[in-house]
Amino acid sequence: MEVRLVHLSKYFGEVRAVNDLNLEIKSGEFVALLGPSGCGKTTTLLMIAGIYIPTEGEIWFGDRIVNDLLPKDRNIGMVFQSYALYPHMTVFENISFPLKLKKVPMAERRKRAQRVADMMQIGHLMDRKPAQLSGGQQQRVALARALVKEPDILLFDEPLSNLDAKLRLTMRGELKRLQKDLGITSIYVTHDQVEAMTMADRVAVLRDGRLQTFSTPDDLYNRPQTLFVAGFIGSPPMNFIDATLVQENGKVVVKAEGMRIELPDELGKRALARAKSDRVVYGIRPEHVHLDPEGDIEAEIYVVEPLGREDLLDCRLLGGSVMGVLAPAGQPVGPGDKVRLRFEAEHSQLFDPETEHTLLW
Amino acid sequence: MTEHAGSRWIQVFLIILVALLCVPLVVMYIWLLEAAFAKQTYGIVPSGFTLSNWRFLWEGFKNMPSIWRITFNTLVFAAIVTVAEVFFASLTGYALSRMKFPGRRIFLSFTLVLHAFPAVTLLIAIFYVLLVMGLYDTLLGVILVKAALELPLGVWIMKGFFDGISWDMEMSALVDGCSRFRAWWEVLIPNIRPGIAALSIFSFLSGWSEFLLPYIFTSSFENFTLSVMLRRLIGDFRFVDYGLLTAAGLYYMLPVLIFFIFTQEYLLNIYAGGTKGTQI
Ligand SMILES: Nc1ncnc2c1ncn2[C@@H]1O[C@H](COP(=O)(O)OP(=O)(O)OP(=O)(O)O)[C@@H](O)[C@H]1O
Ligand SMILES: [Mg+2]
């Protein structure tokens, strides 16, 4: 089922939880809603579910406006962060509850619940109460309950955030696999960017109730549309420096105090064409800056943070700006050491400081 | 208590002190028990055993309907008050806990004020209302008044229990295919069973022991309840037959005692275990 949100807004009194949101989700697509806490992800999801009534705008399922449709008539499955299992019902009763409400005969209820439960590997737990299950098992019950009525749309509100790190990893893979196998249009709310990037076909980044970008994980990471997205996606985060954009000997060059970077011709041309002034925000990810004795930028090590496989070096440029650098673990450097840096210029990002929009993509 | 109460002697002293403080209470109940079965009592010392104090069970009282009729009335009174209160309180409590509507806050504070309002001050007004509605001197009238007066507290209690249920669970029920009412009935109500049990128990006991309302708003024999009957025993005889009075009093208490014996475990669980109602 295709889902379209058109100028969708939800106000709680003065608070604009969701503000003029436009989103087109293709049939069978897995879309993540990503954003910091309080940006309106849950509110959006609950509007799609029919629990909140939009203040403005329209929600389309296929070629039908569903604004006035009750949740029970929307044929959606939803998994909550708290799982929201019914404590007074057994696992079987929980899973088959949506079928019971649809007046499916008992024999078929049993069959379908068992099939979904087996798929989720909880088929042997049917007679337990939710309180007698582990968190991971409860999670699977919640998922089975959402799937059993073969919904047109699946909604997830941070379903994995209560699981431990390892289980989360397993479930992430399983969920993605399941979604692809069943081909059910899915909307997945999370504030964990890794989750969004690894699972989703496309990611919608929200901020203060507004859509920042809606694109594939690859675009999001390598061609961010806005300064916010560039800084929000990726860990450790992208480095930003206020700089000026100038032309020298036919080359486009980004300059800041203690830093000079020649852009590749293609990028340079585009940036020059779009820049409204010579002031820009220059961005580069820590993995695209290297310690290199041949490098032409001088810096001083400020802090070394071992991350296991890599070290994150906070370096201070001559101009005083601090730059994170990812280097293989075990660098023979420490705080106070003078080093030289080499930037991979082809991975540069440039943003307009006023509009915070990209100048490149 | 064991670790922090200091030495053994302090503990012993405290226990004796508490025991002494309890003596008057214990004496009262002992006297009640023995007086009901004794020919006479001298202070708290009984003399002679008799069942004649209990003859009202088979002979009835002078100038009163049969004891069974009165018991039945009391039972009906308490039961209907309970059912009505639980029913309305769980609907109203739900609305106050879950729904946004104009005047919700005012409604909430009013229910508190209403509960704090002494019913006695309303007696005259209630009398007129009942008279106009043709409900004066009917059991139904008294039941309605009692249920109405008890309702504010019940509503607050039920609202508290509904507040304790996560929104997620209710939303989940709606998404699964429930209407609002069905979600209330199938998902919320089963999860506030401890609250419903507590409210039922208390409103039943409160109905069982209610005196003022039936005493004032009924006058016919056929509407007598046990509390009114007891009052008659004290008032209508020239000198009070204490043997009869205690026997009747004990009879009045009996259902309450039995009730408590059977529900105390459950009641304790409600208070000690919170709203979860899990028995482990
Ligand atoms: N029922 C409500 N009444 C009033 N304000 C609300 C309500 N629900 C949400 N809000 C406000 O709307 C904004 C968005 O809330 P929402 O729950 O959608 O955020 P979220 O993106 O899901 O955040 P989180 O990641 O913390 O779950 C917040 O500022 C929140 O305070
Ligand atoms: Mg949320």
XYZ file of C-alpha atoms and ligand atoms in Angstrom:
673
model
C 0.000 0.000 0.000
C 1.269 3.407 -0.971
C 1.218 6.087 1.731
C 1.209 9.809 1.101
C 1.371 12.565 3.673
C 0.298 15.911 2.264
C 0.947 19.123 4.191
C 0.429 17.143 7.366
C 0.498 19.139 10.623
C -0.334 18.451 14.219
C -0.420 21.126 16.876
C -0.747 20.511 20.594
C -1.823 23.973 21.702
C 1.182 26.130 20.929
C 3.495 23.210 20.225
C 3.835 22.363 16.557
C 4.735 18.723 16.935
C 4.510 18.102 13.190
C 4.716 20.982 10.781
C 3.735 20.803 7.104
C 5.107 17.350 6.455
C 5.091 15.995 2.891
C 6.132 12.421 2.289
C 5.478 9.863 -0.407
C 6.105 6.265 0.527
C 6.047 3.659 -2.200
C 4.277 0.366 -1.893
C 6.474 -2.196 -0.179
C 9.032 0.372 0.826
C 10.773 0.417 4.216
C 11.003 4.018 5.374
C 12.645 5.216 8.551
C 11.634 8.396 10.358
C 14.796 9.611 11.992
C 15.347 12.577 14.240
C 16.305 13.749 17.694
C 13.990 13.347 20.677
C 10.847 15.456 20.480
C 11.018 16.119 16.740
C 7.575 14.653 16.083
C 8.295 11.106 14.953
C 5.810 9.398 17.240
C 3.187 12.039 16.534
C 3.531 11.398 12.793
C 3.222 7.679 13.307
C 0.156 8.009 15.501
C -1.510 10.178 12.890
C -0.876 7.504 10.285
C -2.297 4.954 12.708
C -5.395 7.090 13.156
C -4.933 7.696 16.854
C -4.220 11.386 16.498
C -6.375 13.466 14.202
C -4.245 15.777 12.041
C -4.684 19.482 12.666
C -4.126 20.098 8.966
C -3.265 18.136 5.883
C -4.158 14.789 4.431
C -3.113 11.194 4.799
C -3.560 9.016 1.741
C -3.483 5.219 1.699
C -3.355 4.309 -1.980
C -5.965 6.487 -3.668
C -8.030 7.065 -0.565
C -7.915 9.826 2.032
C -8.018 8.152 5.430
C -8.136 11.212 7.697
C -11.559 10.244 9.030
C -11.002 6.511 9.168
C -10.886 4.975 12.643
C -7.700 3.085 13.567
C -9.570 -0.205 13.500
C -10.581 0.328 9.885
C -7.116 1.158 8.568
C -5.723 -2.379 8.558
C -2.382 -1.476 10.048
C -0.097 -3.374 12.370
C 1.877 -1.483 14.958
C 4.733 -2.353 17.286
C 5.291 -0.078 20.255
C 8.491 0.667 22.095
C 6.922 -0.674 25.278
C 5.516 -3.642 23.286
C 2.110 -2.879 24.851
C 1.198 -6.531 25.244
C -2.013 -7.276 27.100
C -0.882 -8.634 30.479
C -4.147 -10.458 31.181
C -3.965 -12.528 27.997
C -1.727 -15.426 27.096
C 0.691 -15.170 24.209
C -1.805 -16.959 21.991
C -4.610 -14.634 23.022
C -2.387 -11.632 22.450
C -1.404 -12.706 18.978
C -4.881 -13.774 17.938
C -6.626 -10.734 19.437
C -6.721 -8.819 16.120
C -8.243 -11.886 14.464
C -10.821 -12.272 17.201
C -11.842 -8.668 16.620
C -12.222 -9.449 12.931
C -14.495 -12.358 13.886
C -12.190 -14.931 12.318
C -13.366 -18.410 13.395
C -11.431 -20.017 16.230
C -9.900 -22.824 14.174
C -8.447 -20.420 11.664
C -7.313 -18.075 14.439
C -5.345 -20.928 15.927
C -3.780 -21.818 12.619
C -2.765 -18.305 11.670
C -1.505 -17.358 15.134
C 0.564 -20.508 15.263
C 2.029 -19.872 11.833
C 3.100 -16.328 12.686
C 4.376 -17.407 16.088
C 6.460 -20.139 14.513
C 7.847 -17.638 12.062
C 8.860 -15.468 15.023
C 10.216 -18.517 16.862
C 7.849 -18.181 19.794
C 5.513 -21.008 18.822
C 6.350 -22.928 21.985
C 5.401 -20.053 24.298
C 1.743 -19.768 23.351
C 0.360 -20.544 26.808
C 2.520 -18.127 28.767
C 1.538 -14.716 30.027
C 3.629 -11.744 28.873
C 5.068 -11.303 32.373
C 6.687 -14.729 32.023
C 8.635 -13.775 28.900
C 12.003 -12.119 28.383
C 12.167 -8.716 26.717
C 13.242 -10.235 23.427
C 10.382 -12.728 23.491
C 7.881 -9.997 24.308
C 9.214 -8.086 21.359
C 8.545 -11.060 19.106
C 5.032 -11.455 20.454
C 4.349 -7.796 19.712
C 5.659 -8.298 16.203
C 3.588 -11.422 15.695
C 0.493 -9.585 16.865
C 1.164 -6.821 14.371
C 1.705 -9.280 11.532
C -1.068 -11.772 12.156
C -3.832 -9.817 10.464
C -1.704 -9.376 7.356
C -1.765 -5.593 7.514
C -1.347 -3.262 4.553
C 1.047 -1.102 6.529
C 3.389 -1.816 9.407
C 4.267 0.897 11.880
C 7.181 0.627 14.294
C 7.866 3.074 17.112
C 11.421 2.461 18.288
C 10.715 -1.243 18.678
C 14.270 -2.279 19.435
C 15.337 0.356 21.913
C 14.542 -1.753 24.973
C 16.686 -4.677 23.866
C 20.324 -5.226 24.712
C 22.884 -4.331 22.076
C 23.463 -7.818 20.778
C 19.814 -8.782 20.510
C 19.128 -5.470 18.832
C 21.616 -6.360 16.146
C 19.997 -9.744 15.543
C 16.482 -8.314 15.496
C 17.537 -5.561 13.136
C 18.582 -8.123 10.563
C 15.509 -10.277 11.126
C 13.120 -7.372 10.840
C 14.626 -6.181 7.617
C 14.552 -9.682 6.195
C 10.951 -10.183 7.272
C 9.860 -6.897 5.774
C 11.446 -7.720 2.434
C 9.964 -11.220 2.417
C 6.449 -10.028 3.194
C 6.713 -6.855 1.145
C 4.565 -4.862 3.562
C 4.958 -1.085 3.409
C 6.699 -0.181 6.661
C 7.349 3.005 8.548
C 9.956 2.727 11.226
C 10.516 5.431 13.827
C 13.895 5.620 15.474
C 16.364 8.087 16.870
C 19.191 5.643 16.233
C 20.777 6.613 12.945
C 22.577 3.311 12.536
C 19.247 1.526 12.748
C 17.724 3.855 10.191
C 20.678 3.675 7.826
C 21.049 -0.097 7.922
C 17.386 -1.070 7.696
C 15.579 1.490 5.614
C 15.255 1.887 1.869
C 14.814 5.580 2.445
C 15.222 7.746 5.502
C 13.170 10.821 6.378
C 15.047 13.098 8.731
C 12.830 15.252 10.918
C 13.746 18.229 13.015
C 11.345 20.297 15.110
C 8.401 18.790 13.282
C 9.750 19.612 9.844
C 11.107 17.323 7.177
C 14.799 17.938 6.579
C 15.457 15.433 3.826
C 14.002 12.257 2.491
C 16.527 10.142 0.645
C 18.425 6.874 0.508
C 20.959 6.094 3.236
C 23.744 6.481 0.679
C 22.638 9.982 -0.306
C 22.088 10.873 3.305
C 25.615 9.969 4.237
C 27.555 10.995 1.175
C 25.443 13.813 -0.222
C 23.672 15.444 2.732
C 21.213 18.148 1.743
C 21.464 20.300 4.822
C 23.918 21.204 7.513
C 21.682 19.595 10.118
C 21.575 16.280 8.288
C 25.315 16.334 7.694
C 25.946 16.852 11.385
C 23.241 14.466 12.560
C 24.188 11.482 10.426
C 27.473 9.767 11.090
C 29.434 8.998 14.191
C 31.817 10.515 15.088
C 30.109 13.537 13.537
C 31.287 15.525 10.557
C 33.733 18.382 11.140
C 32.558 21.888 10.249
C 34.668 24.985 9.704
C 33.604 28.481 8.698
C 35.564 29.221 5.562
C 35.723 31.340 2.437
C 35.379 30.181 -1.121
C 37.851 31.757 -3.551
C 39.239 31.231 -7.020
C 42.996 30.960 -7.391
C 44.775 30.192 -10.700
C 41.647 28.639 -12.168
C 41.172 26.407 -9.109
C 38.373 26.715 -6.590
C 39.850 26.850 -3.128
C 38.342 26.717 0.371
C 40.268 28.763 2.855
C 40.202 29.212 6.592
C 42.899 30.215 8.991
C 45.527 27.478 8.916
C 43.675 25.566 6.226
C 43.659 25.587 2.451
C 41.895 23.002 0.329
C 41.745 22.798 -3.430
C 38.395 21.379 -4.518
C 38.192 18.931 -7.410
C 37.112 20.810 -10.531
C 33.624 19.338 -10.695
C 32.750 20.199 -7.084
C 34.405 23.577 -7.328
C 32.370 24.599 -10.344
C 29.108 23.592 -8.745
C 29.889 25.327 -5.474
C 30.912 28.507 -7.217
C 27.775 28.536 -9.303
C 25.500 28.181 -6.278
C 27.275 30.178 -3.609
C 25.596 33.504 -2.920
C 28.691 34.944 -1.233
C 32.208 33.786 -0.569
C 31.326 32.719 2.941
C 30.652 28.995 3.301
C 30.599 26.242 5.890
C 33.098 23.565 5.002
C 32.429 20.014 6.178
C 34.433 16.823 6.103
C 34.001 13.518 7.899
C 36.669 12.334 10.353
C 37.407 9.261 8.230
C 38.332 11.478 5.315
C 41.083 13.318 7.176
C 44.389 11.522 7.627
C 47.598 11.911 9.549
C 50.207 12.305 6.848
C 53.765 13.666 7.189
C 53.427 14.903 3.605
C 50.120 16.654 4.355
C 49.938 20.404 3.956
C 47.851 21.318 6.984
C 49.498 21.743 10.346
C 47.728 20.791 13.556
C 48.329 19.929 17.176
C 46.855 16.857 18.885
C 44.438 17.901 21.596
C 42.832 14.662 22.811
C 43.138 11.010 21.812
C 39.981 8.907 22.191
C 40.527 5.188 21.567
C 37.413 3.677 19.944
C 38.766 0.143 19.707
C 39.420 -0.466 16.042
C 40.291 3.191 15.547
C 41.455 6.193 17.470
C 39.582 9.465 17.295
C 42.127 12.284 17.397
C 40.894 15.769 18.195
C 43.321 18.054 16.406
C 43.549 21.800 16.678
C 44.329 23.691 13.493
C 46.439 26.835 13.577
C 43.315 28.925 13.333
C 42.010 27.311 16.511
C 39.262 25.163 14.969
C 39.094 21.626 16.274
C 38.954 18.750 13.809
C 38.166 15.107 14.533
C 40.391 12.661 12.721
C 39.846 8.897 12.553
C 43.090 6.981 12.410
C 43.915 3.290 12.826
C 44.324 2.387 16.496
C 47.694 2.667 18.166
C 48.947 5.927 16.672
C 52.297 6.877 18.219
C 51.038 10.353 19.076
C 49.770 12.026 22.187
C 48.305 15.344 23.307
C 50.509 18.284 22.393
C 52.216 16.578 19.460
C 52.497 18.509 16.218
C 51.131 16.614 13.234
C 50.311 17.229 9.580
C 46.898 16.433 8.081
C 45.784 15.506 4.602
C 42.125 16.051 3.581
C 40.445 13.917 0.924
C 39.168 16.892 -1.001
C 36.750 14.839 -3.093
C 34.771 14.117 0.084
C 34.308 17.766 0.919
C 30.890 19.193 1.773
C 29.946 22.829 1.395
C 26.946 24.594 2.877
C 25.460 28.044 2.680
C 25.797 29.537 6.174
C 22.481 31.394 5.803
C 20.133 28.752 4.419
C 22.223 25.838 5.758
C 21.595 24.165 2.420
C 24.201 22.233 0.505
C 26.048 23.961 -2.322
C 27.039 20.729 -3.978
C 24.177 18.262 -4.480
C 11.562 -3.920 63.040
C 13.806 -6.689 64.225
C 17.063 -5.014 63.356
C 16.374 -1.436 64.301
C 14.213 -1.625 67.375
C 17.201 -1.923 69.664
C 17.383 -4.399 72.462
C 14.993 -7.187 73.219
C 13.654 -5.436 76.283
C 12.505 -2.446 74.321
C 10.672 -4.762 72.012
C 8.986 -6.592 74.854
C 8.048 -3.291 76.442
C 6.560 -2.022 73.187
C 4.528 -5.160 72.697
C 3.121 -4.937 76.212
C 2.279 -1.306 75.690
C 0.442 -1.999 72.480
C -1.367 -4.913 74.088
C -2.527 -2.672 76.930
C -3.759 -0.062 74.523
C -5.783 -2.753 72.785
C -7.476 -4.024 75.919
C -10.522 -1.735 75.750
C -11.218 -2.804 72.195
C -10.840 -6.455 72.991
C -13.113 -6.127 76.010
C -15.802 -4.570 73.857
C -15.823 -7.440 71.441
C -15.656 -10.078 74.148
C -18.580 -8.508 75.896
C -20.535 -8.363 72.668
C -19.932 -12.053 72.065
C -20.826 -13.243 75.552
C -23.766 -10.936 76.045
C -25.364 -12.360 72.950
C -25.391 -15.830 74.473
C -25.687 -15.116 78.207
C -28.770 -14.850 80.439
C -27.150 -11.974 82.223
C -23.785 -10.254 82.492
C -22.162 -8.752 85.560
C -19.642 -6.320 84.217
C -17.896 -8.511 81.765
C -18.581 -11.698 83.637
C -21.391 -13.685 82.022
C -23.784 -15.974 83.823
C -25.874 -18.725 82.286
C -26.029 -19.740 78.644
C -29.104 -19.143 76.511
C -30.159 -18.919 72.905
C -33.246 -16.955 73.737
C -31.554 -13.719 72.687
C -31.604 -15.131 69.181
C -35.284 -15.932 69.130
C -35.810 -13.063 66.687
C -34.468 -15.369 64.022
C -37.535 -17.557 64.189
C -40.058 -15.343 65.964
C -39.215 -11.942 64.496
C -39.531 -8.706 66.438
C -42.550 -7.013 67.756
C -43.867 -4.383 65.350
C -41.370 -5.171 62.617
C -41.227 -7.219 59.426
C -39.495 -10.580 59.549
C -35.744 -10.528 60.018
C -35.335 -12.255 56.656
C -37.171 -9.525 54.865
C -34.965 -6.944 56.540
C -31.817 -8.866 55.696
C -32.940 -9.200 52.118
C -33.573 -5.446 51.930
C -30.126 -4.701 53.281
C -28.538 -7.086 50.846
C -30.395 -5.601 47.900
C -29.509 -2.111 49.049
C -25.793 -2.863 49.392
C -25.606 -4.913 46.210
C -27.336 -2.432 43.941
C -25.356 0.455 45.377
C -22.193 -1.524 44.660
C -23.100 -2.444 41.121
C -24.227 1.058 40.275
C -21.191 2.662 41.805
C -18.681 0.363 40.136
C -20.403 0.681 36.792
C -20.662 4.458 36.749
C -17.319 5.034 38.411
C -15.466 2.906 35.884
C -17.063 4.728 32.973
C -16.594 8.176 34.473
C -13.115 7.367 35.713
C -12.162 6.281 32.216
C -13.494 9.450 30.652
C -11.709 11.641 33.180
C -8.473 9.756 32.773
C -8.469 9.374 29.012
C -10.582 11.965 27.289
C -10.160 15.645 26.673
C -13.340 17.628 27.001
C -14.236 21.129 28.089
C -14.689 21.434 31.828
C -12.687 18.338 32.634
C -10.545 20.021 35.274
C -13.510 21.703 36.906
C -15.367 18.421 36.914
C -12.400 16.800 38.615
C -12.132 19.376 41.360
C -15.883 19.315 41.861
C -15.904 15.588 42.447
C -13.362 16.141 45.211
C -15.396 18.935 46.776
C -18.552 16.852 46.520
C -16.871 14.045 48.329
C -15.779 16.363 51.103
C -19.328 17.705 51.417
C -21.099 16.277 54.471
C -24.203 14.448 53.323
C -26.124 15.565 56.413
C -26.293 19.107 55.125
C -28.079 17.880 52.024
C -30.758 15.881 53.780
C -33.574 18.381 53.439
C -32.841 19.057 49.790
C -32.639 15.357 49.041
C -35.918 14.863 50.827
C -37.661 17.326 48.532
C -36.100 15.834 45.446
C -37.164 12.338 46.426
C -40.645 13.551 47.261
C -41.076 15.266 43.912
C -39.782 12.229 42.062
C -42.070 9.974 44.015
C -39.139 8.073 45.412
C -39.580 8.986 49.052
C -39.984 5.896 51.222
C -38.779 3.539 48.508
C -35.690 1.400 48.581
C -34.829 2.573 45.072
C -34.783 6.191 46.196
C -32.372 5.494 49.019
C -30.209 3.385 46.759
C -29.945 6.213 44.255
C -29.050 8.728 46.944
C -26.460 6.477 48.498
C -24.877 5.611 45.156
C -24.765 9.275 44.184
C -23.076 10.270 47.416
C -20.516 7.493 47.123
C -19.814 8.084 43.462
C -17.311 10.967 43.686
C -14.839 8.923 45.691
C -15.380 5.915 43.454
C -14.745 8.021 40.381
C -11.488 9.262 41.841
C -10.353 5.799 42.733
C -11.170 4.427 39.300
C -9.565 7.378 37.561
C -6.398 6.608 39.488
C -6.426 3.016 38.306
C -7.034 4.027 34.698
C -4.198 6.557 34.945
C -1.951 3.656 35.829
C -2.525 1.910 32.495
C -0.200 2.943 29.709
C -1.579 4.763 26.709
C 0.384 2.409 24.523
C -1.753 -0.511 25.582
C -4.965 1.289 24.726
C -3.588 2.564 21.417
C -2.442 -0.925 20.636
C -5.973 -2.206 21.209
C -7.361 0.454 18.874
C -4.883 -0.448 16.156
C -5.634 -4.134 16.649
C -9.221 -3.419 15.744
C -11.097 -2.364 18.874
C -13.564 0.449 19.046
C -12.997 2.775 21.960
C -15.669 1.028 23.972
C -14.362 -2.427 23.128
C -10.851 -1.408 24.166
C -12.292 -0.207 27.458
C -14.092 -3.459 28.014
C -11.573 -5.987 26.719
C -8.253 -4.429 27.567
C -8.586 -1.739 30.221
C -11.206 -3.226 32.516
C -9.406 -6.598 32.886
C -6.294 -4.694 33.857
C -7.936 -2.716 36.633
C -9.637 -5.690 38.232
C -7.894 -5.003 41.557
C -9.402 -1.519 41.522
C -12.837 -2.833 40.737
C -12.510 -5.416 43.489
C -11.435 -2.810 46.021
C -14.205 -0.433 45.074
C -16.801 -3.227 45.156
C -15.728 -4.357 48.586
C -15.757 -0.913 50.054
C -19.002 0.193 48.545
C -20.673 -3.037 49.573
C -19.527 -2.602 53.157
C -20.483 1.024 53.118
C -23.920 0.123 51.768
C -24.358 -2.667 54.281
C -23.627 -0.365 57.193
C -25.476 2.687 55.940
C -27.868 3.987 58.548
C -28.690 7.640 58.092
C -30.194 7.548 54.605
C -32.584 4.609 55.016
C -33.492 5.830 58.488
C -34.511 9.236 57.217
C -35.854 8.526 53.754
C -37.896 5.419 54.449
C -40.606 4.910 56.990
C -42.571 1.827 55.941
C -41.889 -1.549 57.428
C -41.213 -3.162 54.090
C -38.245 -0.872 53.496
C -36.463 -1.573 56.771
C -32.769 -2.329 56.673
C -30.728 -3.939 59.432
C -29.241 -0.706 60.687
C -32.674 0.863 61.009
C -33.894 -2.236 62.784
C -31.083 -1.966 65.333
C -31.984 1.616 65.975
C -35.577 0.532 66.580
C -34.395 -2.002 69.131
C -32.755 0.735 71.142
C -35.499 3.281 70.764
C -38.842 1.511 70.906
C -38.543 -0.552 74.052
C -39.104 1.046 77.345
C -35.971 -0.444 78.696
C -33.458 -1.836 76.318
C -33.101 -5.579 76.038
C -29.341 -5.716 75.801
C -29.247 -9.432 75.188
C -31.463 -9.040 72.151
C -29.598 -5.965 70.994
C -26.211 -7.665 71.119
C -27.489 -10.758 69.382
C -29.003 -8.648 66.618
C -25.816 -6.589 66.430
C -23.750 -9.723 66.066
C -26.092 -10.955 63.377
C -25.609 -7.645 61.582
C -21.833 -7.948 61.808
C -21.660 -11.540 60.737
C -21.735 -11.105 56.958
C -19.105 -8.387 57.226
C -16.849 -10.642 59.262
C -17.270 -13.546 56.891
C -16.703 -11.240 53.965
C -13.472 -9.967 55.471
C -12.176 -13.403 56.286
C -12.605 -14.456 52.682
C -11.378 -11.297 51.019
C -8.640 -10.167 53.351
C -5.932 -11.881 51.370
C -7.115 -10.195 48.230
C -7.464 -6.827 49.962
C -3.987 -7.053 51.418
C -2.692 -7.904 48.002
C -4.256 -4.806 46.514
C -2.576 -2.584 49.023
C 0.726 -4.334 49.321
C 1.123 -5.306 45.700
C -0.032 -2.131 44.034
C -2.195 -2.197 40.983
C -0.479 -5.017 39.179
C -2.478 -7.734 40.828
C 0.184 -10.327 40.173
C 0.065 -13.017 42.792
C 3.451 -14.575 43.261
N -0.245 14.551 23.697
C 0.592 15.607 23.621
N 0.240 16.790 24.161
C 1.069 17.855 24.073
N 2.263 17.847 23.484
C 2.681 16.694 22.928
C 1.872 15.510 22.975
N 2.535 14.524 22.345
C 3.698 15.056 21.933
N 3.792 16.364 22.276
C 4.901 17.266 21.951
O 5.102 17.198 20.569
C 6.484 17.132 20.266
C 6.802 15.882 19.470
O 6.562 14.741 20.250
P 6.820 13.260 19.739
O 6.369 12.338 20.806
O 6.209 13.093 18.406
O 8.402 13.220 19.630
P 9.339 12.013 19.194
O 10.021 12.460 17.959
O 8.577 10.760 19.121
O 10.396 11.976 20.367
P 11.072 10.715 21.089
O 12.223 10.302 20.245
O 11.531 11.285 22.383
O 10.031 9.657 21.235
C 7.215 17.213 21.587
O 7.626 18.549 21.780
C 6.186 16.817 22.580
O 6.407 17.478 23.795
Mg 8.577 8.912 20.270
